PDB file of C-alpha atoms in Angstrom:
ATOM      1  CA  MET D 107      16.547  12.527   0.312  1.00  0.00           C
ATOM      2  CA  THR D 108      17.597  10.327   2.166  1.00  0.00           C
ATOM      3  CA  ALA D 109      16.935   6.695   3.461  1.00  0.00           C
ATOM      4  CA  GLU D 110      16.317   8.170   7.132  1.00  0.00           C
ATOM      5  CA  PHE D 111      12.441   7.159   7.019  1.00  0.00           C
ATOM      6  CA  GLU D 112      10.417   6.156  10.097  1.00  0.00           C
ATOM      7  CA  ILE D 113       7.226   3.715   9.712  1.00  0.00           C
ATOM      8  CA  LYS D 114       4.402   4.225  10.608  1.00  0.00           C
ATOM      9  CA  THR D 115       0.286   1.855  11.246  1.00  0.00           C
ATOM     10  CA  GLY D 116      -3.042   3.635  11.585  1.00  0.00           C
ATOM     11  CA  LYS D 117      -5.438   5.685  10.050  1.00  0.00           C
ATOM     12  CA  GLU D 118      -4.170   8.512  12.438  1.00  0.00           C
ATOM     13  CA  HIS D 119      -0.914   8.530  11.339  1.00  0.00           C
ATOM     14  CA  MET D 120      -1.464   8.885   7.864  1.00  0.00           C
ATOM     15  CA  LYS D 121      -1.422  12.158   5.445  1.00  0.00           C
ATOM     16  CA  ALA D 122      -4.894  11.574   2.497  1.00  0.00           C
ATOM     17  CA  ALA D 123      -3.237  15.261   0.676  1.00  0.00           C
ATOM     18  CA  ASP D 124       0.488  13.423   0.305  1.00  0.00           C
ATOM     19  CA  ILE D 125      -1.071   9.415   0.346  1.00  0.00           C
ATOM     20  CA  HIS D 126      -2.878  11.482  -2.915  1.00  0.00           C
ATOM     21  CA  ARG D 127       0.150  13.180  -4.467  1.00  0.00           C
ATOM     22  CA  LEU D 128       2.104   9.744  -4.126  1.00  0.00           C
ATOM     23  CA  LEU D 129      -0.949   7.715  -6.043  1.00  0.00           C
ATOM     24  CA  LYS D 130      -1.093  10.164  -8.673  1.00  0.00           C
ATOM     25  CA  GLU D 131       1.699   8.956 -10.074  1.00  0.00           C
ATOM     26  CA  THR D 132       0.481   5.707  -9.953  1.00  0.00           C
ATOM     27  CA  TYR D 133      -2.027   4.134 -13.643  1.00  0.00           C
ATOM     28  CA  TRP D 134      -4.125   2.284 -10.753  1.00  0.00           C
ATOM     29  CA  GLY D 135      -4.253   5.947  -8.870  1.00  0.00           C
ATOM     30  CA  LYS D 136      -4.744   9.112 -10.854  1.00  0.00           C
ATOM     31  CA  GLU D 137      -8.174   9.436 -11.339  1.00  0.00           C
ATOM     32  CA  ARG D 138      -8.897   9.679  -7.404  1.00  0.00           C
ATOM     33  CA  THR D 139      -9.978  12.022  -5.400  1.00  0.00           C
ATOM     34  CA  GLU D 140      -8.514  13.677  -1.710  1.00  0.00           C
ATOM     35  CA  GLU D 141     -11.552  12.281  -0.459  1.00  0.00           C
ATOM     36  CA  ALA D 142     -11.680   8.980  -1.960  1.00  0.00           C
ATOM     37  CA  VAL D 143      -8.460   8.933  -0.339  1.00  0.00           C
ATOM     38  CA  ARG D 144      -9.823   9.814   2.829  1.00  0.00           C
ATOM     39  CA  LEU D 145     -12.561   7.795   2.603  1.00  0.00           C
ATOM     40  CA  SER D 146     -10.322   4.574   1.750  1.00  0.00           C
ATOM     41  CA  LEU D 147      -8.795   4.883   4.902  1.00  0.00           C
ATOM     42  CA  GLU D 148     -11.786   4.740   6.744  1.00  0.00           C
ATOM     43  CA  HIS D 149     -11.502   1.149   6.055  1.00  0.00           C
ATOM     44  CA  SER D 150      -7.771  -0.364   5.464  1.00  0.00           C
ATOM     45  CA  VAL D 151      -5.722  -1.465   7.826  1.00  0.00           C
ATOM     46  CA  CYS D 152      -2.852   1.351   6.544  1.00  0.00           C
ATOM     47  CA  ALA D 153       0.790   1.535   7.190  1.00  0.00           C
ATOM     48  CA  GLY D 154       3.044   4.544   6.052  1.00  0.00           C
ATOM     49  CA  ALA D 155       6.722   5.753   5.471  1.00  0.00           C
ATOM     50  CA  PHE D 156       8.006   9.122   7.253  1.00  0.00           C
ATOM     51  CA  GLU D 157      10.227  11.114   5.676  1.00  0.00           C
ATOM     52  CA  LYS D 158      12.473  11.782   8.951  1.00  0.00           C
ATOM     53  CA  ARG D 159      13.564  15.136   8.470  1.00  0.00           C
ATOM     54  CA  THR D 160      10.533  17.184   7.331  1.00  0.00           C
ATOM     55  CA  GLY D 161       8.006  14.559   8.272  1.00  0.00           C
ATOM     56  CA  ARG D 162       6.033  14.313   4.662  1.00  0.00           C
ATOM     57  CA  GLN D 163       4.780  10.453   3.667  1.00  0.00           C
ATOM     58  CA  ILE D 164       6.861   9.091   1.400  1.00  0.00           C
ATOM     59  CA  GLY D 165       4.788   4.985   1.650  1.00  0.00           C
ATOM     60  CA  PHE D 166       2.051   4.039   1.358  1.00  0.00           C
ATOM     61  CA  VAL D 167       0.406   1.105   1.805  1.00  0.00           C
ATOM     62  CA  ARG D 168      -3.510  -0.277   3.328  1.00  0.00           C
ATOM     63  CA  ALA D 169      -5.262  -3.708   3.707  1.00  0.00           C
ATOM     64  CA  ILE D 170      -9.307  -4.659   3.441  1.00  0.00           C
ATOM     65  CA  THR D 171      -9.787  -7.282   5.292  1.00  0.00           C
ATOM     66  CA  ASP D 172     -13.006  -9.886   7.172  1.00  0.00           C
ATOM     67  CA  PHE D 173     -10.038  -9.801   9.878  1.00  0.00           C
ATOM     68  CA  SER D 174     -10.774 -13.753   9.984  1.00  0.00           C
ATOM     69  CA  THR D 175     -10.253 -15.449   6.806  1.00  0.00           C
ATOM     70  CA  VAL D 176      -8.000 -12.912   4.398  1.00  0.00           C
ATOM     71  CA  TYR D 177      -6.446  -9.186   3.667  1.00  0.00           C
ATOM     72  CA  TYR D 178      -6.318  -8.166  -0.315  1.00  0.00           C
ATOM     73  CA  VAL D 179      -3.135  -5.752  -0.341  1.00  0.00           C
ATOM     74  CA  LEU D 180      -3.908  -2.282  -2.429  1.00  0.00           C
ATOM     75  CA  ASP D 181      -2.638   1.090  -2.685  1.00  0.00           C
ATOM     76  CA  MET D 182       0.646  -0.263  -2.155  1.00  0.00           C
ATOM     77  CA  VAL D 183       3.266   3.075  -3.344  1.00  0.00           C
ATOM     78  CA  VAL D 184       6.394   4.681  -2.781  1.00  0.00           C
ATOM     79  CA  ASP D 185       7.421   8.164  -3.998  1.00  0.00           C
ATOM     80  CA  PRO D 186       9.797   7.605  -7.102  1.00  0.00           C
ATOM     81  CA  GLU D 187      12.377   9.533  -4.835  1.00  0.00           C
ATOM     82  CA  ALA D 188      12.638   7.298  -2.026  1.00  0.00           C
ATOM     83  CA  ARG D 189      12.346   3.775  -4.241  1.00  0.00           C
ATOM     84  CA  ASN D 190      15.265   1.452  -3.926  1.00  0.00           C
ATOM     85  CA  GLN D 191      16.795   1.428  -0.121  1.00  0.00           C
ATOM     86  CA  GLY D 192      14.946  -0.518   0.804  1.00  0.00           C
ATOM     87  CA  VAL D 193      10.888   1.560   1.450  1.00  0.00           C
ATOM     88  CA  GLY D 194       8.798  -1.140  -0.178  1.00  0.00           C
ATOM     89  CA  ARG D 195       9.760  -3.875   1.434  1.00  0.00           C
ATOM     90  CA  ARG D 196       9.280  -2.294   5.169  1.00  0.00           C
ATOM     91  CA  LEU D 197       6.220  -0.829   4.213  1.00  0.00           C
ATOM     92  CA  MET D 198       5.090  -4.519   3.351  1.00  0.00           C
ATOM     93  CA  GLU D 199       7.211  -6.596   5.810  1.00  0.00           C
ATOM     94  CA  THR D 200       4.977  -4.098   7.887  1.00  0.00           C
ATOM     95  CA  LEU D 201       1.930  -4.735   7.608  1.00  0.00           C
ATOM     96  CA  THR D 202       1.285  -8.006   6.207  1.00  0.00           C
ATOM     97  CA  GLY D 203       3.660  -8.415   9.835  1.00  0.00           C
ATOM     98  CA  LEU D 204       0.827  -6.913  11.664  1.00  0.00           C
ATOM     99  CA  PRO D 205      -1.208  -9.362  14.867  1.00  0.00           C
ATOM    100  CA  GLN D 206      -4.750  -8.276  12.965  1.00  0.00           C
ATOM    101  CA  LEU D 207      -2.485  -9.960   9.212  1.00  0.00           C
ATOM    102  CA  GLU D 208       0.258 -12.380   9.547  1.00  0.00           C
ATOM    103  CA  LYS D 209      -1.838 -15.585  10.847  1.00  0.00           C
ATOM    104  CA  LEU D 210      -4.000 -14.568   7.394  1.00  0.00           C
ATOM    105  CA  ARG D 211      -4.177 -14.850   3.598  1.00  0.00           C
ATOM    106  CA  GLY D 212      -2.802 -12.005   1.559  1.00  0.00           C
ATOM    107  CA  ILE D 213      -4.083 -11.588  -1.727  1.00  0.00           C
ATOM    108  CA  LEU D 214      -2.269  -8.594  -4.527  1.00  0.00           C
ATOM    109  CA  ILE D 215      -2.634  -8.269  -7.684  1.00  0.00           C
ATOM    110  CA  THR D 216       0.444  -6.599  -9.935  1.00  0.00           C
ATOM    111  CA  LYS D 217       1.245  -5.533 -13.319  1.00  0.00           C
ATOM    112  CA  ASN D 218       4.917  -3.854 -11.898  1.00  0.00           C
ATOM    113  CA  PRO D 219       7.585  -7.123 -12.478  1.00  0.00           C
ATOM    114  CA  VAL D 220       9.852  -4.893  -9.808  1.00  0.00           C
ATOM    115  CA  ALA D 221       6.940  -5.145  -6.672  1.00  0.00           C
ATOM    116  CA  GLU D 222       6.314  -8.958  -8.591  1.00  0.00           C
ATOM    117  CA  LYS D 223       9.262 -10.015  -7.628  1.00  0.00           C
ATOM    118  CA  LEU D 224       9.747  -7.385  -3.183  1.00  0.00           C
ATOM    119  CA  TYR D 225       5.994  -9.727  -3.307  1.00  0.00           C
ATOM    120  CA  GLU D 226       7.666 -12.823  -3.766  1.00  0.00           C
ATOM    121  CA  SER D 227      10.043 -12.717  -1.320  1.00  0.00           C
ATOM    122  CA  LEU D 228       7.656 -11.895   1.319  1.00  0.00           C
ATOM    123  CA  GLY D 229       5.525 -15.006   0.600  1.00  0.00           C
ATOM    124  CA  PHE D 230       3.311 -13.842  -2.138  1.00  0.00           C
ATOM    125  CA  ILE D 231       2.666 -15.894  -5.140  1.00  0.00           C
ATOM    126  CA  VAL D 232       1.357 -16.279  -8.743  1.00  0.00           C
ATOM    127  CA  PRO D 233      -1.311 -18.772  -8.447  1.00  0.00           C
ATOM    128  CA  ASP D 234      -2.580 -21.359 -11.112  1.00  0.00           C
ATOM    129  CA  THR D 235      -6.067 -19.917 -10.895  1.00  0.00           C
ATOM    130  CA  VAL D 236      -8.445 -17.258 -12.262  1.00  0.00           C
ATOM    131  CA  PHE D 237      -8.645 -13.721 -11.540  1.00  0.00           C
ATOM    132  CA  MET D 238     -12.111 -11.652 -12.264  1.00  0.00           C
ATOM    133  CA  ASP D 239     -12.478  -8.388 -12.464  1.00  0.00           C
ATOM    134  CA  ARG D 240     -16.409  -7.020 -11.543  1.00  0.00           C
ATOM    135  CA  LYS D 241     -16.047  -3.133 -13.102  1.00  0.00           C
ATOM    136  CA  PRO D 242     -18.603  -0.199 -10.913  1.00  0.00           C
ATOM    137  CA  ARG D 243     -21.693   0.283 -12.769  1.00  0.00           C
TER     138      ARG D 243
END
């Protein structure tokens, strides 16, 4: 795959079928339906990476926010064939630099040590607080 890609923001540019395909390869999104992907797009601030030659979406990240104090980064994913080409960095730089998010506190969760290094290079830190989780009923 070529490193020729462009970043677009806004849910109107996101391709739910491509995002669904990307999420199927992740531990956190493999069970998600395409309809759930579509619904999540409607309630998120989004950025996507698109192959210039084909227009295929090769990366995605989204945030949910109150637009006042905090945003939460979710679903950061890059096609395996496009990894290590700067796609993930550009997605995160674009998302965190959006005017509606850049002055807010950003939070995220990851189990991936490689991703953790990327996030740390962009100013995210490992806090000394407790993370708690409540599963849906």
